[in-house]
Amino acid sequence: MKKTYLLAPGPTPIPESVTAALSGPLIHHRTPAFQAILDDVRAGLRHIFQTRQDVLLLSTSGTGGMEAALTNLFSPSDEVIYINAGKFGERWGKIAKAYGLTPIEVKVPNGETLEIRQLEEKIKQHPAVKAVLFQASETSTGVKLPTQEICKVTKAANILSVCDAITACGVFDLPMDEWGIDVLITGSQKALMIPPGLAMIALSEKAWAAVEKATLPRFYFDLLREKKAAAKSTTAWTPPISLIQGLQESLRMIKEEGLHNVFKRHELLARATRAGVQALGLEIFARKPSPALTAVKVPSGIKDGKLIPKTMRDKYGVTIAGGQDELEGKIFRLSHFGYADRFDVTTALSALELTLHDLGHPVEFGKGVGAALRTFSEG
Ligand SMILES: *Cc1c(COP(=O)(O)O)cnc(C)c1O
């Protein structure tokens, strides 16, 4: 027997009561019983998105939500700025290109965050630009981006802000209506504590006006059609019924804890993780770290950095994430959002201490864990 722990930034662990809800009896989706669940879920999502707008459910992983945003908002060759602070920012550019848009990149070096001036200059150079596409939390580098400032700039320029909040929504404060985020997207397998398979998306009035004019082809991910279905407490197509039953329970848990307490918990877990890692003499990769996850530089003494996540998983049963592409072997990422609490942080740090020792890196056992515990005891 080997006990395993899922501490990667998606998919994240599922609470026991959610697992029970997921495996409940299947009901038909065109019934009053399912409509009641859907209405409850939509209200819960509006609470988490902090919006009065409808939150639409799409049967797809998060990337499908990103794609739906672009195909519904734009017309061929439209100019869009995308902030490339890592893999997911880069993905905005790739989707835009695939659909014949004109993507304009704002490149942010890995581990850095956006300088708002960079964005202002790019908008000045491209007066026809329609929108800024970005991540609130860039999961590949562990960086938090300045969403509120980005939205101030897009508002001043009268263009749309399209925010991939897949490791941000339900992790830290991101009030859609208050900050004027025009499109907010999240995915089920991150902070919402259910398996992959659902994307959620909400649009501002301004974004809906753009949808009316946009001409890119779309069929399955037709947001106007979904909006009409939502008004009748249903979905356009057969939804992943079981996932929505699970989501009802995870949203109930979030509401019970209180959204702002959820944010505070994530903030505390992030602080404790950073304190633990730094107490071990390791360096945080992100200049402005996201509360969702902590990206850590592989210490120079360890020649093959890929061995850190591999050893943690294969020897100790703790699944974390390594770096992707050019960051492979250079960083590793510890997740602490969703169904995560204090002892997930100490478990990750314990396995990390053993792993570093195994790989010949000098470790004083308990140093990282101790720093995390001190953070917890101080609150
Ligand atoms: C996980 C994630 C996605 C979506 O990835 P899928 O594999 O399609 O669910 C998109 N953006 C960010 C920032 C993510 O963390």
GROMACS .gro file of C-alpha atoms and ligand atoms in nm:
model
  394
    1MET     CA    1   0.000   0.000   0.000
    2LYS     CA    2   0.121   0.349  -0.075
    3LYS     CA    3  -0.087   0.643   0.038
    4THR     CA    4  -0.091   0.915  -0.224
    5TYR     CA    5  -0.138   1.290  -0.208
    6LEU     CA    6  -0.245   1.512  -0.496
    7LEU     CA    7  -0.070   1.848  -0.454
    8ALA     CA    8  -0.051   1.966  -0.816
    9PRO     CA    9  -0.215   2.283  -0.953
   10GLY     CA   10  -0.494   2.092  -1.124
   11PRO     CA   11  -0.650   1.853  -1.107
   12THR     CA   12  -0.676   1.921  -0.736
   13PRO     CA   13  -0.808   1.686  -0.463
   14ILE     CA   14  -1.181   1.622  -0.429
   15PRO     CA   15  -1.351   1.645  -0.087
   16GLU     CA   16  -1.520   1.324   0.035
   17SER     CA   17  -1.871   1.474   0.030
   18VAL     CA   18  -1.817   1.589  -0.329
   19THR     CA   19  -1.709   1.238  -0.430
   20ALA     CA   20  -2.033   1.111  -0.275
   21ALA     CA   21  -2.237   1.369  -0.469
   22LEU     CA   22  -2.054   1.283  -0.792
   23SER     CA   23  -2.145   0.918  -0.757
   24GLY     CA   24  -2.509   0.973  -0.664
   25PRO     CA   25  -2.789   0.831  -0.881
   26LEU     CA   26  -2.797   0.979  -1.231
   27ILE     CA   27  -3.099   1.195  -1.303
   28HIS     CA   28  -3.227   1.318  -1.639
   29HIS     CA   29  -3.120   1.670  -1.731
   30ARG     CA   30  -3.457   1.786  -1.872
   31THR     CA   31  -3.638   1.752  -1.541
   32PRO     CA   32  -3.747   1.993  -1.266
   33ALA     CA   33  -3.511   1.811  -1.025
   34PHE     CA   34  -3.207   1.887  -1.240
   35GLN     CA   35  -3.325   2.240  -1.319
   36ALA     CA   36  -3.332   2.311  -0.946
   37ILE     CA   37  -2.974   2.186  -0.910
   38LEU     CA   38  -2.865   2.395  -1.209
   39ASP     CA   39  -3.027   2.711  -1.071
   40ASP     CA   40  -2.858   2.654  -0.736
   41VAL     CA   41  -2.520   2.595  -0.905
   42ARG     CA   42  -2.556   2.909  -1.119
   43ALA     CA   43  -2.632   3.117  -0.810
   44GLY     CA   44  -2.326   2.969  -0.636
   45LEU     CA   45  -2.109   3.051  -0.937
   46ARG     CA   46  -2.236   3.410  -0.951
   47HIS     CA   47  -2.131   3.440  -0.587
   48ILE     CA   48  -1.779   3.315  -0.663
   49PHE     CA   49  -1.743   3.522  -0.981
   50GLN     CA   50  -1.880   3.818  -0.781
   51THR     CA   51  -2.109   3.911  -1.068
   52ARG     CA   52  -2.474   3.975  -1.142
   53GLN     CA   53  -2.426   3.828  -1.490
   54ASP     CA   54  -2.516   3.474  -1.583
   55VAL     CA   55  -2.236   3.223  -1.542
   56LEU     CA   56  -2.258   2.972  -1.827
   57LEU     CA   57  -2.143   2.612  -1.801
   58LEU     CA   58  -1.961   2.452  -2.095
   59SER     CA   59  -1.876   2.082  -2.124
   60THR     CA   60  -1.502   2.113  -2.179
   61SER     CA   61  -1.178   2.164  -1.992
   62GLY     CA   62  -1.059   2.519  -1.922
   63THR     CA   63  -0.899   2.565  -2.263
   64GLY     CA   64  -1.240   2.516  -2.427
   65GLY     CA   65  -1.365   2.808  -2.219
   66MET     CA   66  -1.078   3.021  -2.352
   67GLU     CA   67  -1.157   2.915  -2.708
   68ALA     CA   68  -1.529   2.989  -2.661
   69ALA     CA   69  -1.443   3.341  -2.543
   70LEU     CA   70  -1.250   3.414  -2.861
   71THR     CA   71  -1.491   3.257  -3.111
   72ASN     CA   72  -1.788   3.439  -2.957
   73LEU     CA   73  -1.629   3.784  -2.914
   74PHE     CA   74  -1.436   3.841  -3.234
   75SER     CA   75  -1.440   3.846  -3.613
   76PRO     CA   76  -1.168   3.732  -3.854
   77SER     CA   77  -0.843   3.935  -3.840
   78ASP     CA   78  -0.949   4.133  -3.529
   79GLU     CA   79  -0.646   4.255  -3.334
   80VAL     CA   80  -0.614   4.124  -2.980
   81ILE     CA   81  -0.333   4.184  -2.732
   82TYR     CA   82  -0.231   3.885  -2.521
   83ILE     CA   83  -0.008   3.896  -2.219
   84ASN     CA   84   0.242   3.614  -2.244
   85ALA     CA   85   0.381   3.557  -1.897
   86GLY     CA   86   0.410   3.180  -1.946
   87LYS     CA   87   0.252   2.871  -2.103
   88PHE     CA   88  -0.110   2.977  -2.053
   89GLY     CA   89  -0.054   3.329  -2.181
   90GLU     CA   90   0.116   3.177  -2.483
   91ARG     CA   91  -0.196   2.961  -2.531
   92TRP     CA   92  -0.410   3.275  -2.579
   93GLY     CA   93  -0.186   3.366  -2.871
   94LYS     CA   94  -0.209   3.016  -3.020
   95ILE     CA   95  -0.589   3.001  -3.003
   96ALA     CA   96  -0.620   3.351  -3.150
   97LYS     CA   97  -0.390   3.252  -3.436
   98ALA     CA   98  -0.580   2.929  -3.503
   99TYR     CA   99  -0.900   3.132  -3.552
  100GLY     CA  100  -0.745   3.387  -3.786
  101LEU     CA  101  -0.731   3.674  -3.539
  102THR     CA  102  -0.430   3.906  -3.528
  103PRO     CA  103  -0.264   3.834  -3.193
  104ILE     CA  104  -0.024   4.098  -3.060
  105GLU     CA  105   0.208   3.977  -2.787
  106VAL     CA  106   0.313   4.153  -2.469
  107LYS     CA  107   0.598   3.933  -2.353
  108VAL     CA  108   0.669   3.906  -1.983
  109PRO     CA  109   0.984   3.710  -1.891
  110ASN     CA  110   0.918   3.385  -1.701
  111GLY     CA  111   0.882   3.451  -1.331
  112GLU     CA  112   0.819   3.823  -1.378
  113THR     CA  113   0.484   4.000  -1.373
  114LEU     CA  114   0.339   4.258  -1.611
  115GLU     CA  115   0.461   4.617  -1.593
  116ILE     CA  116   0.139   4.803  -1.667
  117ARG     CA  117   0.332   5.061  -1.872
  118GLN     CA  118   0.419   4.783  -2.122
  119LEU     CA  119   0.050   4.726  -2.184
  120GLU     CA  120  -0.033   5.096  -2.214
  121GLU     CA  121   0.239   5.142  -2.476
  122LYS     CA  122   0.122   4.840  -2.676
  123ILE     CA  123  -0.235   4.972  -2.684
  124LYS     CA  124  -0.107   5.310  -2.806
  125GLN     CA  125   0.084   5.139  -3.088
  126HIS     CA  126  -0.226   4.944  -3.192
  127PRO     CA  127  -0.529   5.174  -3.179
  128ALA     CA  128  -0.754   4.918  -3.354
  129VAL     CA  129  -0.705   4.653  -3.087
  130LYS     CA  130  -1.028   4.500  -2.954
  131ALA     CA  131  -0.927   4.331  -2.631
  132VAL     CA  132  -0.656   4.229  -2.386
  133LEU     CA  133  -0.635   3.856  -2.308
  134PHE     CA  134  -0.451   3.758  -1.991
  135GLN     CA  135  -0.426   3.524  -1.691
  136ALA     CA  136  -0.505   3.644  -1.338
  137SER     CA  137  -0.271   3.372  -1.215
  138GLU     CA  138  -0.016   3.225  -1.460
  139THR     CA  139   0.001   2.864  -1.340
  140SER     CA  140   0.316   2.775  -1.534
  141THR     CA  141   0.534   3.025  -1.346
  142GLY     CA  142   0.330   3.078  -1.027
  143VAL     CA  143   0.294   3.449  -1.100
  144LYS     CA  144  -0.001   3.671  -1.011
  145LEU     CA  145  -0.087   3.936  -1.269
  146PRO     CA  146  -0.235   4.278  -1.183
  147THR     CA  147  -0.594   4.217  -1.294
  148GLN     CA  148  -0.743   4.534  -1.146
  149GLU     CA  149  -0.479   4.755  -1.311
  150ILE     CA  150  -0.519   4.576  -1.645
  151CYS     CA  151  -0.895   4.638  -1.632
  152LYS     CA  152  -0.841   5.009  -1.558
  153VAL     CA  153  -0.629   5.032  -1.871
  154THR     CA  154  -0.876   4.841  -2.092
  155LYS     CA  155  -1.164   5.049  -1.960
  156ALA     CA  156  -0.979   5.375  -2.038
  157ALA     CA  157  -0.907   5.248  -2.390
  158ASN     CA  158  -1.267   5.124  -2.428
  159ILE     CA  159  -1.159   4.770  -2.515
  160LEU     CA  160  -1.245   4.436  -2.357
  161SER     CA  161  -1.060   4.260  -2.075
  162VAL     CA  162  -1.068   3.881  -2.112
  163CYS     CA  163  -0.941   3.706  -1.802
  164ASP     CA  164  -0.841   3.340  -1.773
  165ALA     CA  165  -0.899   3.301  -1.399
  166ILE     CA  166  -0.861   2.925  -1.394
  167THR     CA  167  -0.623   2.926  -1.093
  168ALA     CA  168  -0.758   3.255  -0.958
  169CYS     CA  169  -1.137   3.242  -0.940
  170GLY     CA  170  -1.225   3.104  -0.597
  171VAL     CA  171  -0.859   3.132  -0.492
  172PHE     CA  172  -0.820   3.506  -0.433
  173ASP     CA  173  -1.038   3.814  -0.458
  174LEU     CA  174  -1.135   3.888  -0.819
  175PRO     CA  175  -1.461   4.083  -0.815
  176MET     CA  176  -1.575   4.069  -1.176
  177ASP     CA  177  -1.835   4.348  -1.172
  178GLU     CA  178  -1.651   4.581  -0.937
  179TRP     CA  179  -1.324   4.566  -1.131
  180GLY     CA  180  -1.492   4.567  -1.472
  181ILE     CA  181  -1.360   4.231  -1.592
  182ASP     CA  182  -1.547   4.181  -1.921
  183VAL     CA  183  -1.499   3.808  -1.954
  184LEU     CA  184  -1.409   3.576  -1.666
  185ILE     CA  185  -1.333   3.208  -1.724
  186THR     CA  186  -1.264   2.923  -1.487
  187GLY     CA  187  -1.243   2.544  -1.496
  188SER     CA  188  -1.383   2.271  -1.275
  189GLN     CA  189  -1.065   2.086  -1.174
  190LYS     CA  190  -0.894   2.377  -1.003
  191ALA     CA  191  -1.044   2.581  -0.714
  192LEU     CA  192  -1.390   2.431  -0.758
  193MET     CA  193  -1.277   2.093  -0.624
  194ILE     CA  194  -1.447   1.867  -0.880
  195PRO     CA  195  -1.295   1.658  -1.163
  196PRO     CA  196  -1.206   1.808  -1.504
  197GLY     CA  197  -1.478   1.848  -1.767
  198LEU     CA  198  -1.650   2.181  -1.707
  199ALA     CA  199  -1.556   2.537  -1.797
  200MET     CA  200  -1.750   2.835  -1.662
  201ILE     CA  201  -1.767   3.172  -1.830
  202ALA     CA  202  -1.939   3.503  -1.758
  203LEU     CA  203  -1.960   3.813  -1.979
  204SER     CA  204  -2.024   4.178  -1.900
  205GLU     CA  205  -2.289   4.382  -2.088
  206LYS     CA  206  -2.009   4.525  -2.299
  207ALA     CA  207  -1.885   4.176  -2.386
  208TRP     CA  208  -2.240   4.062  -2.478
  209ALA     CA  209  -2.266   4.360  -2.712
  210ALA     CA  210  -1.945   4.241  -2.880
  211VAL     CA  211  -2.090   3.888  -2.913
  212GLU     CA  212  -2.386   4.028  -3.109
  213LYS     CA  213  -2.146   4.169  -3.369
  214ALA     CA  214  -1.882   3.896  -3.381
  215THR     CA  215  -1.871   3.674  -3.689
  216LEU     CA  216  -1.620   3.397  -3.618
  217PRO     CA  217  -1.784   3.057  -3.676
  218ARG     CA  218  -1.914   2.875  -3.371
  219PHE     CA  219  -2.164   2.603  -3.303
  220TYR     CA  220  -2.119   2.387  -2.992
  221PHE     CA  221  -1.975   2.673  -2.786
  222ASP     CA  222  -2.239   2.927  -2.888
  223LEU     CA  223  -2.269   3.151  -2.584
  224LEU     CA  224  -2.589   3.327  -2.696
  225ARG     CA  225  -2.754   2.990  -2.731
  226GLU     CA  226  -2.628   2.891  -2.384
  227LYS     CA  227  -2.755   3.219  -2.243
  228LYS     CA  228  -3.101   3.154  -2.383
  229ALA     CA  229  -3.097   2.802  -2.240
  230ALA     CA  230  -2.983   2.939  -1.903
  231ALA     CA  231  -3.283   3.172  -1.895
  232LYS     CA  232  -3.496   2.856  -1.906
  233SER     CA  233  -3.291   2.686  -1.632
  234THR     CA  234  -3.134   2.443  -1.871
  235THR     CA  235  -2.829   2.397  -2.095
  236ALA     CA  236  -2.808   2.390  -2.475
  237TRP     CA  237  -2.669   2.035  -2.488
  238THR     CA  238  -2.658   1.736  -2.254
  239PRO     CA  239  -2.447   1.865  -1.963
  240PRO     CA  240  -2.209   1.651  -1.753
  241ILE     CA  241  -2.490   1.588  -1.503
  242SER     CA  242  -2.276   1.413  -1.242
  243LEU     CA  243  -2.015   1.689  -1.241
  244ILE     CA  244  -2.287   1.946  -1.185
  245GLN     CA  245  -2.422   1.740  -0.895
  246GLY     CA  246  -2.069   1.740  -0.748
  247LEU     CA  247  -2.036   2.112  -0.813
  248GLN     CA  248  -2.349   2.182  -0.614
  249GLU     CA  249  -2.182   2.027  -0.310
  250SER     CA  250  -1.844   2.199  -0.358
  251LEU     CA  251  -2.016   2.536  -0.398
  252ARG     CA  252  -2.212   2.467  -0.080
  253MET     CA  253  -1.883   2.402   0.101
  254ILE     CA  254  -1.734   2.728  -0.026
  255LYS     CA  255  -2.041   2.920   0.082
  256GLU     CA  256  -2.036   2.756   0.423
  257GLU     CA  257  -1.671   2.853   0.477
  258GLY     CA  258  -1.736   3.202   0.339
  259LEU     CA  259  -1.571   3.322   0.018
  260HIS     CA  260  -1.345   3.569   0.195
  261ASN     CA  261  -1.237   3.302   0.444
  262VAL     CA  262  -1.150   3.081   0.148
  263PHE     CA  263  -0.927   3.359   0.013
  264LYS     CA  264  -0.768   3.405   0.358
  265ARG     CA  265  -0.698   3.032   0.385
  266HIS     CA  266  -0.524   3.031   0.047
  267GLU     CA  267  -0.319   3.335   0.145
  268LEU     CA  268  -0.208   3.168   0.469
  269LEU     CA  269  -0.118   2.839   0.296
  270ALA     CA  270   0.082   3.032   0.036
  271ARG     CA  271   0.271   3.226   0.304
  272ALA     CA  272   0.350   2.909   0.498
  273THR     CA  273   0.471   2.731   0.185
  274ARG     CA  274   0.697   3.018   0.088
  275ALA     CA  275   0.834   3.039   0.444
  276GLY     CA  276   0.903   2.664   0.442
  277VAL     CA  277   1.077   2.666   0.107
  278GLN     CA  278   1.288   2.968   0.196
  279ALA     CA  279   1.384   2.817   0.533
  280LEU     CA  280   1.529   2.528   0.331
  281GLY     CA  281   1.748   2.777   0.150
  282LEU     CA  282   1.553   2.751  -0.176
  283GLU     CA  283   1.441   3.043  -0.389
  284ILE     CA  284   1.084   3.134  -0.493
  285PHE     CA  285   1.065   3.161  -0.873
  286ALA     CA  286   0.784   3.417  -0.906
  287ARG     CA  287   0.859   3.781  -0.840
  288LYS     CA  288   0.493   3.836  -0.753
  289PRO     CA  289   0.369   3.494  -0.637
  290SER     CA  290   0.013   3.373  -0.686
  291PRO     CA  291  -0.167   3.253  -0.371
  292ALA     CA  292  -0.266   2.940  -0.568
  293LEU     CA  293   0.074   2.779  -0.600
  294THR     CA  294   0.442   2.824  -0.523
  295ALA     CA  295   0.697   2.777  -0.799
  296VAL     CA  296   1.044   2.706  -0.659
  297LYS     CA  297   1.382   2.719  -0.832
  298VAL     CA  298   1.569   2.389  -0.839
  299PRO     CA  299   1.885   2.444  -0.630
  300SER     CA  300   2.200   2.457  -0.842
  301GLY     CA  301   2.352   2.151  -0.666
  302ILE     CA  302   2.082   1.927  -0.813
  303LYS     CA  303   2.181   1.856  -1.172
  304ASP     CA  304   1.858   1.692  -1.289
  305GLY     CA  305   1.573   1.900  -1.151
  306LYS     CA  306   1.312   1.665  -1.296
  307LEU     CA  307   1.413   1.419  -1.024
  308ILE     CA  308   1.246   1.637  -0.757
  309PRO     CA  309   0.882   1.586  -0.868
  310LYS     CA  310   0.966   1.230  -0.982
  311THR     CA  311   1.112   1.126  -0.645
  312MET     CA  312   0.834   1.297  -0.452
  313ARG     CA  313   0.576   1.104  -0.654
  314ASP     CA  314   0.741   0.765  -0.703
  315LYS     CA  315   0.908   0.728  -0.363
  316TYR     CA  316   0.679   0.930  -0.135
  317GLY     CA  317   0.344   0.927  -0.315
  318VAL     CA  318   0.323   1.307  -0.333
  319THR     CA  319   0.225   1.438  -0.677
  320ILE     CA  320   0.340   1.795  -0.742
  321ALA     CA  321   0.420   1.960  -1.076
  322GLY     CA  322   0.752   2.020  -1.245
  323GLY     CA  323   0.829   2.300  -1.489
  324GLN     CA  324   0.703   2.289  -1.849
  325ASP     CA  325   0.902   2.342  -2.169
  326GLU     CA  326   1.198   2.574  -2.110
  327LEU     CA  327   1.131   2.559  -1.734
  328GLU     CA  328   1.148   2.179  -1.727
  329GLY     CA  329   1.406   2.072  -1.468
  330LYS     CA  330   1.449   2.434  -1.355
  331ILE     CA  331   1.150   2.476  -1.126
  332PHE     CA  332   0.894   2.268  -0.941
  333ARG     CA  333   0.547   2.377  -0.830
  334LEU     CA  334   0.366   2.313  -0.503
  335SER     CA  335  -0.009   2.371  -0.512
  336HIS     CA  336  -0.210   2.491  -0.214
  337PHE     CA  337  -0.557   2.582  -0.331
  338GLY     CA  338  -0.896   2.416  -0.356
  339TYR     CA  339  -0.943   2.136  -0.104
  340ALA     CA  340  -0.614   2.226   0.068
  341ASP     CA  341  -0.532   2.294   0.430
  342ARG     CA  342  -0.235   2.329   0.665
  343PHE     CA  343  -0.131   1.966   0.669
  344ASP     CA  344  -0.118   1.952   0.292
  345VAL     CA  345   0.151   2.217   0.314
  346THR     CA  346   0.348   2.030   0.580
  347THR     CA  347   0.308   1.704   0.385
  348ALA     CA  348   0.451   1.867   0.073
  349LEU     CA  349   0.739   2.018   0.269
  350SER     CA  350   0.811   1.687   0.449
  351ALA     CA  351   0.831   1.500   0.120
  352LEU     CA  352   1.044   1.780  -0.025
  353GLU     CA  353   1.291   1.762   0.264
  354LEU     CA  354   1.331   1.385   0.222
  355THR     CA  355   1.362   1.422  -0.155
  356LEU     CA  356   1.628   1.693  -0.137
  357HIS     CA  357   1.823   1.475   0.107
  358ASP     CA  358   1.788   1.173  -0.126
  359LEU     CA  359   1.923   1.382  -0.413
  360GLY     CA  360   2.231   1.479  -0.212
  361HIS     CA  361   2.122   1.830  -0.124
  362PRO     CA  362   2.206   1.918   0.239
  363VAL     CA  363   1.889   1.939   0.450
  364GLU     CA  364   1.835   1.993   0.820
  365PHE     CA  365   1.520   1.786   0.866
  366GLY     CA  366   1.224   1.983   0.997
  367LYS     CA  367   1.353   2.323   0.899
  368GLY     CA  368   1.103   2.381   0.619
  369VAL     CA  369   0.818   2.217   0.806
  370GLY     CA  370   0.903   2.414   1.119
  371ALA     CA  371   0.889   2.745   0.935
  372ALA     CA  372   0.545   2.653   0.796
  373LEU     CA  373   0.421   2.553   1.142
  374ARG     CA  374   0.544   2.883   1.285
  375THR     CA  375   0.348   3.067   1.017
  376PHE     CA  376   0.036   2.871   1.114
  377SER     CA  377   0.079   2.930   1.486
  378GLU     CA  378   0.106   3.303   1.424
  379GLY     CA  379  -0.201   3.288   1.196
  380LIG     C1  380  -0.536   2.462  -1.594
  380LIG     C2  381  -0.533   2.591  -1.663
  380LIG     C3  382  -0.597   2.610  -1.787
  380LIG     C4  383  -0.683   2.507  -1.856
  380LIG     O1  384  -0.626   2.392  -1.885
  380LIG     P1  385  -0.718   2.267  -1.926
  380LIG     O2  386  -0.617   2.159  -1.927
  380LIG     O3  387  -0.776   2.294  -2.057
  380LIG     O4  388  -0.822   2.256  -1.819
  380LIG     C5  389  -0.594   2.736  -1.845
  380LIG     N1  390  -0.531   2.838  -1.786
  380LIG     C6  391  -0.472   2.825  -1.667
  380LIG     C7  392  -0.407   2.945  -1.606
  380LIG     C8  393  -0.470   2.702  -1.601
  380LIG     O5  394  -0.410   2.689  -1.482
   0.00000   0.00000   0.00000
